[in-house]
Amino acid sequence: MSQFYALMSDNTVKYISLKKDVVTDIRNIFINGAARLKTAEMEEDEFSGDIMARNGENITYVKFFLPDDFNRIPDNQADMSEYDIEKDIPKSIFWYEERRFLFQVFNKRNILKRKTVLKREYGNSFSKMQENAFIIEEKVNAIYEDGKLYFQSYTSANQIFSLLDFVTEATNGEIDSFGENENLEANAGLIKNIANIKTRRLIKVLSSTTNVSTFTGKSLSTKKRLLKKYGIKAQINNEGKLILPTHNVSELNRTLEFLNEDIFRGVITNSLYKSNSKKRDL
């Protein structure tokens, strides 16, 4: 029996069934990817809160407790739901072996829909793929073993498990720079007045991404629809910029979480949840 799994946005785990003839190939992708990410010669550095990508001689780690669903691995697969490619989009896929969890970031780009994919059938002739499929990349983004989560890219690891609590806070100067983002209408002074630790950490993370420009680059109707869908109390100005709410820290943090893609809707209940947790977002 293989040890291949999907980690969902609410941190539940689903078993991915494999035919025997592909088990070894899938296993080797993860084992070899882990060997490249973390070699025996690398020194280990505990994460300092600096979110800049790090590649080189050292591997970074945080001391971490896995979510409860991982307690069912490897012996209780029968109690798990099975991954359904027709409706499930995990945030990570992973392989388990010898008390090690080898994680690969997963998102919608990994899904191959049959309506858009052609496969070669005869010679140079192509036909439409009849079933959905997903891509497994030849890499591992994070490794969990002995109570530590190892990674080199904070951004990738944070897509698997929320590492916000480990991030250093944005300084006043960094908030000033954030407020100058050409895609935002934001009063840095007011942000600093109401900001708490969470606000500063969210700004620190968001400032390292292109999420703000990606969001504001969407059509006006799409932006308004997304804000309404996720219950964000922010407005769009006449120039298409996002106006950050700066009079209530809860509303500001929620908007920053939205921009960091830390909010999702449950497939079954359609309820809002915080990504990387099971906490319902009331």
Tab-separated table of N, CA and C in Angstrom, residues 102-263:
chain	number	residue	atom	x	y	z
A	102	LEU	N	7.175	14.276	3.201
A	102	LEU	CA	7.836	15.015	2.120
A	102	LEU	C	6.767	15.755	1.324
A	103	PHE	N	6.767	17.077	1.431
A	103	PHE	CA	5.680	17.904	0.908
A	103	PHE	C	6.039	18.603	-0.403
A	104	GLN	N	5.051	18.651	-1.275
A	104	GLN	CA	5.152	19.429	-2.504
A	104	GLN	C	3.952	20.363	-2.586
A	105	VAL	N	4.201	21.645	-2.866
A	105	VAL	CA	3.107	22.611	-2.999
A	105	VAL	C	2.227	22.218	-4.181
A	106	PHE	N	0.926	22.376	-4.000
A	106	PHE	CA	-0.042	22.003	-5.031
A	106	PHE	C	-1.080	23.119	-5.141
A	107	ASN	N	-1.501	23.433	-6.359
A	107	ASN	CA	-2.570	24.415	-6.563
A	107	ASN	C	-3.300	24.115	-7.868
A	108	LYS	N	-4.165	25.003	-8.266
A	108	LYS	CA	-4.995	24.764	-9.455
A	108	LYS	C	-4.170	24.543	-10.717
A	109	ARG	N	-2.968	25.130	-10.757
A	109	ARG	CA	-2.137	24.973	-11.951
A	109	ARG	C	-1.670	23.538	-12.145
A	110	ASN	N	-1.740	22.734	-11.088
A	110	ASN	CA	-1.340	21.328	-11.208
A	110	ASN	C	-2.433	20.451	-11.812
A	111	ILE	N	-3.653	20.985	-11.872
A	111	ILE	CA	-4.786	20.212	-12.384
A	111	ILE	C	-4.855	20.324	-13.902
A	112	LEU	N	-4.976	19.184	-14.561
A	112	LEU	CA	-5.165	19.145	-16.015
A	112	LEU	C	-6.605	18.744	-16.280
A	113	LYS	N	-7.382	19.681	-16.782
A	113	LYS	CA	-8.773	19.400	-17.096
A	113	LYS	C	-8.877	18.757	-18.477
A	114	ARG	N	-9.705	17.757	-18.582
A	114	ARG	CA	-9.807	17.017	-19.847
A	114	ARG	C	-10.275	17.887	-21.007
A	115	LYS	N	-10.994	18.975	-20.705
A	115	LYS	CA	-11.513	19.806	-21.781
A	115	LYS	C	-10.436	20.698	-22.391
A	116	THR	N	-9.292	20.814	-21.732
A	116	THR	CA	-8.262	21.734	-22.233
A	116	THR	C	-6.963	21.039	-22.597
A	117	VAL	N	-6.852	19.734	-22.383
A	117	VAL	CA	-5.586	19.035	-22.587
A	117	VAL	C	-5.680	18.063	-23.748
A	118	LEU	N	-4.685	18.116	-24.602
A	118	LEU	CA	-4.585	17.182	-25.713
A	118	LEU	C	-3.477	16.178	-25.440
A	119	LYS	N	-3.679	14.963	-25.852
A	119	LYS	CA	-2.638	13.947	-25.730
A	119	LYS	C	-2.377	13.337	-27.100
A	120	ARG	N	-1.117	12.929	-27.311
A	120	ARG	CA	-0.776	12.320	-28.586
A	120	ARG	C	-1.336	10.910	-28.622
A	121	GLU	N	-2.006	10.571	-29.717
A	121	GLU	CA	-2.663	9.278	-29.792
A	121	GLU	C	-2.067	8.400	-30.880
A	122	TYR	N	-1.995	8.922	-32.107
A	122	TYR	CA	-1.429	8.157	-33.212
A	122	TYR	C	-0.437	9.028	-33.958
A	123	GLY	N	0.853	8.623	-33.966
A	123	GLY	CA	1.856	9.407	-34.668
A	123	GLY	C	1.921	10.812	-34.124
A	124	ASN	N	1.668	11.793	-34.984
A	124	ASN	CA	1.659	13.188	-34.562
A	124	ASN	C	0.243	13.735	-34.392
A	125	SER	N	-0.729	12.872	-34.322
A	125	SER	CA	-2.119	13.294	-34.146
A	125	SER	C	-2.470	13.333	-32.664
A	126	PHE	N	-3.264	14.339	-32.288
A	126	PHE	CA	-3.636	14.522	-30.893
A	126	PHE	C	-5.145	14.414	-30.724
A	127	SER	N	-5.544	13.956	-29.566
A	127	SER	CA	-6.964	13.899	-29.228
A	127	SER	C	-7.150	14.438	-27.813
A	128	LYS	N	-8.381	14.754	-27.476
A	128	LYS	CA	-8.667	15.318	-26.163
A	128	LYS	C	-8.525	14.248	-25.080
A	129	MET	N	-7.909	14.614	-23.977
A	129	MET	CA	-7.794	13.697	-22.849
A	129	MET	C	-9.174	13.434	-22.272
A	130	GLN	N	-9.479	12.188	-21.998
A	130	GLN	CA	-10.824	11.814	-21.577
A	130	GLN	C	-11.046	11.886	-20.063
A	131	GLU	N	-9.972	11.955	-19.301
A	131	GLU	CA	-10.089	12.013	-17.851
A	131	GLU	C	-9.257	13.169	-17.299
A	132	ASN	N	-9.666	13.692	-16.145
A	132	ASN	CA	-8.859	14.699	-15.473
A	132	ASN	C	-7.571	14.064	-14.929
A	133	ALA	N	-6.550	14.886	-14.763
A	133	ALA	CA	-5.274	14.398	-14.236
A	133	ALA	C	-4.625	15.536	-13.462
A	134	PHE	N	-3.546	15.227	-12.742
A	134	PHE	CA	-2.788	16.297	-12.119
A	134	PHE	C	-1.298	16.046	-12.282
A	135	ILE	N	-0.552	17.149	-12.214
A	135	ILE	CA	0.892	17.106	-12.420
A	135	ILE	C	1.603	16.950	-11.081
A	136	ILE	N	2.551	16.027	-11.045
A	136	ILE	CA	3.454	15.910	-9.901
A	136	ILE	C	4.807	16.423	-10.359
A	137	GLU	N	5.267	17.502	-9.737
A	137	GLU	CA	6.546	18.074	-10.128
A	137	GLU	C	7.699	17.335	-9.456
A	138	GLU	N	8.856	17.410	-10.059
A	138	GLU	CA	10.012	16.683	-9.526
A	138	GLU	C	10.751	17.541	-8.500
A	139	LYS	N	10.067	17.779	-7.399
A	139	LYS	CA	10.664	18.592	-6.339
A	139	LYS	C	9.948	18.332	-5.031
A	140	VAL	N	10.580	18.712	-3.946
A	140	VAL	CA	9.984	18.714	-2.618
A	140	VAL	C	10.221	20.094	-2.023
A	141	ASN	N	9.157	20.716	-1.493
A	141	ASN	CA	9.252	22.075	-0.951
A	141	ASN	C	9.513	22.112	0.548
A	142	ALA	N	9.162	21.037	1.237
A	142	ALA	CA	9.358	21.014	2.689
A	142	ALA	C	9.421	19.575	3.171
A	143	ILE	N	10.127	19.382	4.258
A	143	ILE	CA	10.274	18.066	4.875
A	143	ILE	C	9.933	18.199	6.355
A	144	TYR	N	9.140	17.261	6.861
A	144	TYR	CA	8.865	17.237	8.294
A	144	TYR	C	9.432	15.955	8.897
A	145	GLU	N	10.275	16.113	9.899
A	145	GLU	CA	10.815	14.968	10.624
A	145	GLU	C	11.309	15.421	11.996
A	146	ASP	N	11.162	14.549	12.966
A	146	ASP	CA	11.664	14.797	14.325
A	146	ASP	C	11.173	16.128	14.896
A	147	GLY	N	9.912	16.475	14.614
A	147	GLY	CA	9.332	17.679	15.194
A	147	GLY	C	9.751	18.973	14.532
A	148	LYS	N	10.404	18.892	13.388
A	148	LYS	CA	10.863	20.087	12.687
A	148	LYS	C	10.346	20.105	11.248
A	149	LEU	N	9.955	21.291	10.790
A	149	LEU	CA	9.585	21.493	9.393
A	149	LEU	C	10.748	22.199	8.705
A	150	TYR	N	11.347	21.532	7.729
A	150	TYR	CA	12.513	22.060	7.020
A	150	TYR	C	12.089	22.652	5.679
A	151	PHE	N	12.713	23.768	5.304
A	151	PHE	CA	12.408	24.411	4.020
A	151	PHE	C	13.534	25.369	3.655
A	152	GLN	N	13.528	25.795	2.380
A	152	GLN	CA	14.443	26.855	1.956
A	152	GLN	C	13.671	28.094	1.534
A	153	SER	N	12.454	27.913	1.038
A	153	SER	CA	11.621	29.051	0.647
A	153	SER	C	10.476	29.213	1.647
A	154	TYR	N	10.454	30.359	2.335
A	154	TYR	CA	9.353	30.639	3.261
A	154	TYR	C	8.018	30.648	2.521
A	155	THR	N	7.982	31.279	1.355
A	155	THR	CA	6.739	31.404	0.593
A	155	THR	C	6.146	30.042	0.287
A	156	SER	N	6.975	29.115	-0.152
A	156	SER	CA	6.487	27.768	-0.466
A	156	SER	C	6.027	27.042	0.794
A	157	ALA	N	6.834	27.082	1.843
A	157	ALA	CA	6.477	26.388	3.079
A	157	ALA	C	5.195	26.954	3.681
A	158	ASN	N	5.003	28.260	3.563
A	158	ASN	CA	3.824	28.906	4.133
A	158	ASN	C	2.552	28.529	3.384
A	159	GLN	N	2.688	28.072	2.143
A	159	GLN	CA	1.526	27.579	1.412
A	159	GLN	C	1.089	26.211	1.928
A	160	ILE	N	1.992	25.513	2.585
A	160	ILE	CA	1.678	24.195	3.131
A	160	ILE	C	1.122	24.333	4.544
A	161	PHE	N	1.843	25.027	5.400
A	161	PHE	CA	1.392	25.310	6.765
A	161	PHE	C	1.633	26.786	7.066
A	162	SER	N	0.708	27.407	7.779
A	162	SER	CA	0.883	28.807	8.120
A	162	SER	C	2.082	28.981	9.049
A	163	LEU	N	3.022	29.802	8.620
A	163	LEU	CA	4.213	30.094	9.422
A	163	LEU	C	4.204	31.546	9.904
A	164	LEU	N	3.036	32.183	9.841
A	164	LEU	CA	2.946	33.599	10.184
A	164	LEU	C	3.451	33.892	11.590
A	165	ASP	N	3.181	32.976	12.530
A	165	ASP	CA	3.593	33.217	13.916
A	165	ASP	C	5.110	33.232	14.076
A	166	PHE	N	5.828	32.730	13.081
A	166	PHE	CA	7.289	32.703	13.155
A	166	PHE	C	7.937	33.912	12.483
A	167	VAL	N	7.121	34.725	11.812
A	167	VAL	CA	7.652	35.838	11.023
A	167	VAL	C	7.924	37.048	11.904
A	168	THR	N	9.008	37.757	11.642
A	168	THR	CA	9.278	39.014	12.342
A	168	THR	C	8.272	40.055	11.879
A	169	GLU	N	8.059	41.055	12.691
A	169	GLU	CA	7.073	42.083	12.381
A	169	GLU	C	7.649	43.133	11.428
A	170	ALA	N	6.781	43.686	10.587
A	170	ALA	CA	7.196	44.797	9.728
A	170	ALA	C	7.527	46.010	10.585
A	171	THR	N	8.605	46.670	10.282
A	171	THR	CA	8.989	47.887	11.004
A	171	THR	C	8.118	49.044	10.533
A	172	ASN	N	8.192	50.181	11.231
A	172	ASN	CA	7.464	51.370	10.784
A	172	ASN	C	7.905	51.785	9.392
A	173	GLY	N	9.192	51.667	9.120
A	173	GLY	CA	9.692	52.013	7.795
A	173	GLY	C	9.134	51.103	6.721
A	174	GLU	N	8.994	49.823	7.044
A	174	GLU	CA	8.426	48.877	6.078
A	174	GLU	C	6.940	49.129	5.874
A	175	ILE	N	6.250	49.568	6.910
A	175	ILE	CA	4.840	49.939	6.739
A	175	ILE	C	4.728	51.180	5.864
A	176	ASP	N	5.635	52.132	6.040
A	176	ASP	CA	5.651	53.316	5.172
A	176	ASP	C	5.827	52.909	3.712
A	177	SER	N	6.745	51.996	3.450
A	177	SER	CA	6.980	51.526	2.084
A	177	SER	C	5.757	50.792	1.546
A	178	PHE	N	5.128	49.984	2.393
A	178	PHE	CA	3.916	49.271	2.000
A	178	PHE	C	2.808	50.258	1.627
A	179	GLY	N	2.685	51.327	2.405
A	179	GLY	CA	1.661	52.335	2.144
A	179	GLY	C	1.871	53.077	0.841
A	180	GLU	N	3.100	53.027	0.305
A	180	GLU	CA	3.410	53.689	-0.964
A	180	GLU	C	3.144	52.804	-2.173
A	181	ASN	N	2.649	51.593	-1.929
A	181	ASN	CA	2.339	50.687	-3.041
A	181	ASN	C	1.369	51.362	-4.001
A	182	GLU	N	1.746	51.418	-5.263
A	182	GLU	CA	0.954	52.154	-6.260
A	182	GLU	C	-0.408	51.532	-6.523
A	183	ASN	N	-0.626	50.319	-6.037
A	183	ASN	CA	-1.908	49.650	-6.249
A	183	ASN	C	-2.850	49.777	-5.053
A	184	LEU	N	-2.397	50.498	-4.029
A	184	LEU	CA	-3.196	50.667	-2.827
A	184	LEU	C	-3.467	52.132	-2.547
A	185	GLU	N	-4.602	52.397	-1.903
A	185	GLU	CA	-4.842	53.685	-1.267
A	185	GLU	C	-4.778	53.398	0.233
A	186	ALA	N	-3.626	53.721	0.824
A	186	ALA	CA	-3.391	53.328	2.211
A	186	ALA	C	-2.692	54.448	2.960
A	187	ASN	N	-3.183	54.747	4.137
A	187	ASN	CA	-2.576	55.756	4.993
A	187	ASN	C	-1.656	55.043	5.991
A	188	ALA	N	-0.359	55.091	5.724
A	188	ALA	CA	0.595	54.370	6.567
A	188	ALA	C	0.550	54.842	8.015
A	189	GLY	N	0.313	56.118	8.219
A	189	GLY	CA	0.233	56.651	9.573
A	189	GLY	C	-0.900	56.031	10.360
A	190	LEU	N	-2.074	55.920	9.737
A	190	LEU	CA	-3.212	55.312	10.409
A	190	LEU	C	-2.993	53.822	10.635
A	191	ILE	N	-2.336	53.168	9.665
A	191	ILE	CA	-2.035	51.741	9.835
A	191	ILE	C	-1.158	51.537	11.066
A	192	LYS	N	-0.115	52.354	11.190
A	192	LYS	CA	0.794	52.221	12.336
A	192	LYS	C	0.068	52.492	13.653
A	193	ASN	N	-0.915	53.376	13.627
A	193	ASN	CA	-1.648	53.714	14.862
A	193	ASN	C	-2.479	52.544	15.386
A	194	ILE	N	-3.040	51.747	14.477
A	194	ILE	CA	-3.941	50.671	14.914
A	194	ILE	C	-3.318	49.286	14.793
A	195	ALA	N	-2.160	49.192	14.150
A	195	ALA	CA	-1.566	47.882	13.864
A	195	ALA	C	-1.214	47.120	15.141
A	196	ASN	N	-1.517	45.808	15.126
A	196	ASN	CA	-1.038	44.928	16.185
A	196	ASN	C	0.028	44.001	15.596
A	197	ILE	N	0.478	43.051	16.391
A	197	ILE	CA	1.544	42.152	15.927
A	197	ILE	C	1.125	41.419	14.656
A	198	LYS	N	-0.119	40.953	14.624
A	198	LYS	CA	-0.603	40.220	13.456
A	198	LYS	C	-0.572	41.094	12.211
A	199	THR	N	-1.005	42.357	12.355
A	199	THR	CA	-0.997	43.291	11.227
A	199	THR	C	0.400	43.409	10.645
A	200	ARG	N	1.362	43.617	11.511
A	200	ARG	CA	2.741	43.820	11.063
A	200	ARG	C	3.301	42.562	10.403
A	201	ARG	N	2.939	41.409	10.918
A	201	ARG	CA	3.401	40.167	10.296
A	201	ARG	C	2.760	39.961	8.931
A	202	LEU	N	1.472	40.256	8.834
A	202	LEU	CA	0.779	40.128	7.551
A	202	LEU	C	1.377	41.066	6.506
A	203	ILE	N	1.682	42.288	6.903
A	203	ILE	CA	2.292	43.252	5.985
A	203	ILE	C	3.679	42.781	5.558
A	204	LYS	N	4.428	42.223	6.497
A	204	LYS	CA	5.762	41.710	6.194
A	204	LYS	C	5.688	40.645	5.098
A	205	VAL	N	4.758	39.717	5.255
A	205	VAL	CA	4.610	38.637	4.274
A	205	VAL	C	4.086	39.178	2.948
A	206	LEU	N	3.045	39.987	3.006
A	206	LEU	CA	2.423	40.499	1.790
A	206	LEU	C	3.394	41.329	0.960
A	207	SER	N	4.276	42.046	1.617
A	207	SER	CA	5.229	42.904	0.919
A	207	SER	C	6.228	42.107	0.080
A	208	SER	N	6.342	40.821	0.355
A	208	SER	CA	7.287	39.982	-0.402
A	208	SER	C	6.623	39.303	-1.591
A	209	THR	N	5.328	39.587	-1.818
A	209	THR	CA	4.592	38.959	-2.914
A	209	THR	C	4.127	40.006	-3.925
A	210	THR	N	3.536	39.519	-4.996
A	210	THR	CA	2.920	40.402	-6.003
A	210	THR	C	1.397	40.311	-5.932
A	211	ASN	N	0.878	39.831	-4.800
A	211	ASN	CA	-0.559	39.599	-4.688
A	211	ASN	C	-1.392	40.860	-4.860
A	212	VAL	N	-0.900	41.983	-4.334
A	212	VAL	CA	-1.674	43.221	-4.426
A	212	VAL	C	-1.851	43.635	-5.882
A	213	SER	N	-0.763	43.642	-6.633
A	213	SER	CA	-0.849	44.040	-8.045
A	213	SER	C	-1.658	43.027	-8.851
A	214	THR	N	-1.560	41.747	-8.495
A	214	THR	CA	-2.351	40.728	-9.188
A	214	THR	C	-3.832	40.957	-8.966
A	215	PHE	N	-4.198	41.281	-7.721
A	215	PHE	CA	-5.611	41.535	-7.425
A	215	PHE	C	-6.107	42.789	-8.130
A	216	THR	N	-5.384	43.889	-8.004
A	216	THR	CA	-5.859	45.150	-8.591
A	216	THR	C	-5.809	45.118	-10.111
A	217	GLY	N	-5.063	44.174	-10.684
A	217	GLY	CA	-5.024	44.043	-12.137
A	217	GLY	C	-6.249	43.371	-12.725
A	218	LYS	N	-7.109	42.836	-11.880
A	218	LYS	CA	-8.331	42.191	-12.345
A	218	LYS	C	-9.374	43.248	-12.712
A	219	SER	N	-10.397	42.845	-13.411
A	219	SER	CA	-11.452	43.771	-13.798
A	219	SER	C	-12.173	44.293	-12.563
A	220	LEU	N	-12.802	45.466	-12.696
A	220	LEU	CA	-13.504	46.073	-11.565
A	220	LEU	C	-14.589	45.141	-11.037
A	221	SER	N	-15.343	44.508	-11.935
A	221	SER	CA	-16.424	43.624	-11.497
A	221	SER	C	-15.876	42.408	-10.743
A	222	THR	N	-14.730	41.890	-11.199
A	222	THR	CA	-14.123	40.745	-10.527
A	222	THR	C	-13.643	41.127	-9.135
A	223	LYS	N	-13.009	42.297	-9.031
A	223	LYS	CA	-12.537	42.745	-7.720
A	223	LYS	C	-13.694	42.906	-6.747
A	224	LYS	N	-14.754	43.531	-7.180
A	224	LYS	CA	-15.910	43.731	-6.303
A	224	LYS	C	-16.548	42.407	-5.921
A	225	ARG	N	-16.610	41.486	-6.884
A	225	ARG	CA	-17.199	40.171	-6.597
A	225	ARG	C	-16.378	39.415	-5.555
A	226	LEU	N	-15.058	39.461	-5.664
A	226	LEU	CA	-14.199	38.754	-4.718
A	226	LEU	C	-14.282	39.362	-3.320
A	227	LEU	N	-14.314	40.690	-3.250
A	227	LEU	CA	-14.437	41.343	-1.944
A	227	LEU	C	-15.752	40.960	-1.267
A	228	LYS	N	-16.820	40.921	-2.039
A	228	LYS	CA	-18.122	40.548	-1.483
A	228	LYS	C	-18.136	39.076	-1.086
A	229	LYS	N	-17.588	38.216	-1.930
A	229	LYS	CA	-17.595	36.772	-1.679
A	229	LYS	C	-16.896	36.424	-0.378
A	230	TYR	N	-15.797	37.124	-0.079
A	230	TYR	CA	-15.016	36.797	1.101
A	230	TYR	C	-15.259	37.764	2.257
A	231	GLY	N	-16.311	38.566	2.145
A	231	GLY	CA	-16.721	39.412	3.257
A	231	GLY	C	-15.702	40.463	3.648
A	232	ILE	N	-15.028	41.053	2.657
A	232	ILE	CA	-13.986	42.040	2.929
A	232	ILE	C	-14.584	43.435	2.867
A	233	LYS	N	-14.448	44.187	3.959
A	233	LYS	CA	-15.007	45.544	4.028
A	233	LYS	C	-13.987	46.550	3.540
A	234	ALA	N	-13.692	46.466	2.264
A	234	ALA	CA	-12.769	47.397	1.607
A	234	ALA	C	-13.393	47.834	0.300
A	235	GLN	N	-12.978	48.981	-0.176
A	235	GLN	CA	-13.554	49.553	-1.386
A	235	GLN	C	-12.498	49.682	-2.487
A	236	ILE	N	-12.988	49.899	-3.700
A	236	ILE	CA	-12.122	50.167	-4.855
A	236	ILE	C	-12.327	51.618	-5.258
A	237	ASN	N	-11.240	52.387	-5.390
A	237	ASN	CA	-11.405	53.797	-5.766
A	237	ASN	C	-11.552	53.960	-7.276
A	238	ASN	N	-11.684	55.191	-7.733
A	238	ASN	CA	-11.934	55.462	-9.150
A	238	ASN	C	-10.776	55.059	-10.047
A	239	GLU	N	-9.595	54.902	-9.461
A	239	GLU	CA	-8.426	54.495	-10.239
A	239	GLU	C	-8.214	52.985	-10.212
A	240	GLY	N	-9.127	52.270	-9.577
A	240	GLY	CA	-9.014	50.812	-9.508
A	240	GLY	C	-8.144	50.317	-8.379
A	241	LYS	N	-7.701	51.235	-7.503
A	241	LYS	CA	-6.857	50.850	-6.377
A	241	LYS	C	-7.717	50.340	-5.220
A	242	LEU	N	-7.137	49.468	-4.410
A	242	LEU	CA	-7.828	48.965	-3.233
A	242	LEU	C	-7.628	49.936	-2.079
A	243	ILE	N	-8.731	50.364	-1.464
A	243	ILE	CA	-8.669	51.267	-0.319
A	243	ILE	C	-8.625	50.414	0.948
A	244	LEU	N	-7.510	50.428	1.650
A	244	LEU	CA	-7.401	49.639	2.865
A	244	LEU	C	-8.195	50.279	4.007
A	245	PRO	N	-8.976	49.494	4.747
A	245	PRO	CA	-9.679	50.036	5.915
A	245	PRO	C	-8.663	50.300	7.027
A	246	THR	N	-8.616	51.510	7.502
A	246	THR	CA	-7.592	51.878	8.488
A	246	THR	C	-8.175	52.445	9.784
A	247	HIS	N	-9.442	52.146	10.051
A	247	HIS	CA	-10.059	52.620	11.292
A	247	HIS	C	-10.415	51.485	12.235
A	248	ASN	N	-10.274	50.258	11.756
A	248	ASN	CA	-10.594	49.088	12.575
A	248	ASN	C	-9.559	48.009	12.274
A	249	VAL	N	-8.806	47.594	13.284
A	249	VAL	CA	-7.705	46.665	13.046
A	249	VAL	C	-8.200	45.295	12.589
A	250	SER	N	-9.362	44.860	13.061
A	250	SER	CA	-9.908	43.567	12.634
A	250	SER	C	-10.213	43.570	11.144
A	251	GLU	N	-10.832	44.663	10.668
A	251	GLU	CA	-11.140	44.766	9.240
A	251	GLU	C	-9.874	44.894	8.405
A	252	LEU	N	-8.890	45.609	8.931
A	252	LEU	CA	-7.613	45.738	8.225
A	252	LEU	C	-6.934	44.370	8.129
A	253	ASN	N	-6.873	43.644	9.236
A	253	ASN	CA	-6.224	42.337	9.223
A	253	ASN	C	-6.944	41.360	8.306
A	254	ARG	N	-8.248	41.425	8.290
A	254	ARG	CA	-9.014	40.534	7.412
A	254	ARG	C	-8.702	40.829	5.951
A	255	THR	N	-8.587	42.110	5.622
A	255	THR	CA	-8.248	42.485	4.244
A	255	THR	C	-6.846	41.996	3.888
A	256	LEU	N	-5.914	42.130	4.820
A	256	LEU	CA	-4.550	41.655	4.582
A	256	LEU	C	-4.520	40.134	4.451
A	257	GLU	N	-5.324	39.430	5.241
A	257	GLU	CA	-5.419	37.974	5.117
A	257	GLU	C	-5.963	37.593	3.750
A	258	PHE	N	-6.952	38.333	3.293
A	258	PHE	CA	-7.523	38.094	1.969
A	258	PHE	C	-6.451	38.270	0.887
A	259	LEU	N	-5.685	39.331	0.971
A	259	LEU	CA	-4.632	39.580	-0.017
A	259	LEU	C	-3.532	38.531	0.060
A	260	ASN	N	-3.317	37.989	1.247
A	260	ASN	CA	-2.333	36.922	1.417
A	260	ASN	C	-2.904	35.552	1.068
A	261	GLU	N	-4.167	35.525	0.622
A	261	GLU	CA	-4.861	34.281	0.256
A	261	GLU	C	-4.964	33.330	1.439
A	262	ASP	N	-5.289	33.902	2.604
A	262	ASP	CA	-5.415	33.115	3.823
A	262	ASP	C	-6.864	32.849	4.212
A	263	ILE	N	-7.803	33.078	3.288
A	263	ILE	CA	-9.217	32.823	3.554
A	263	ILE	C	-9.754	31.962	2.416
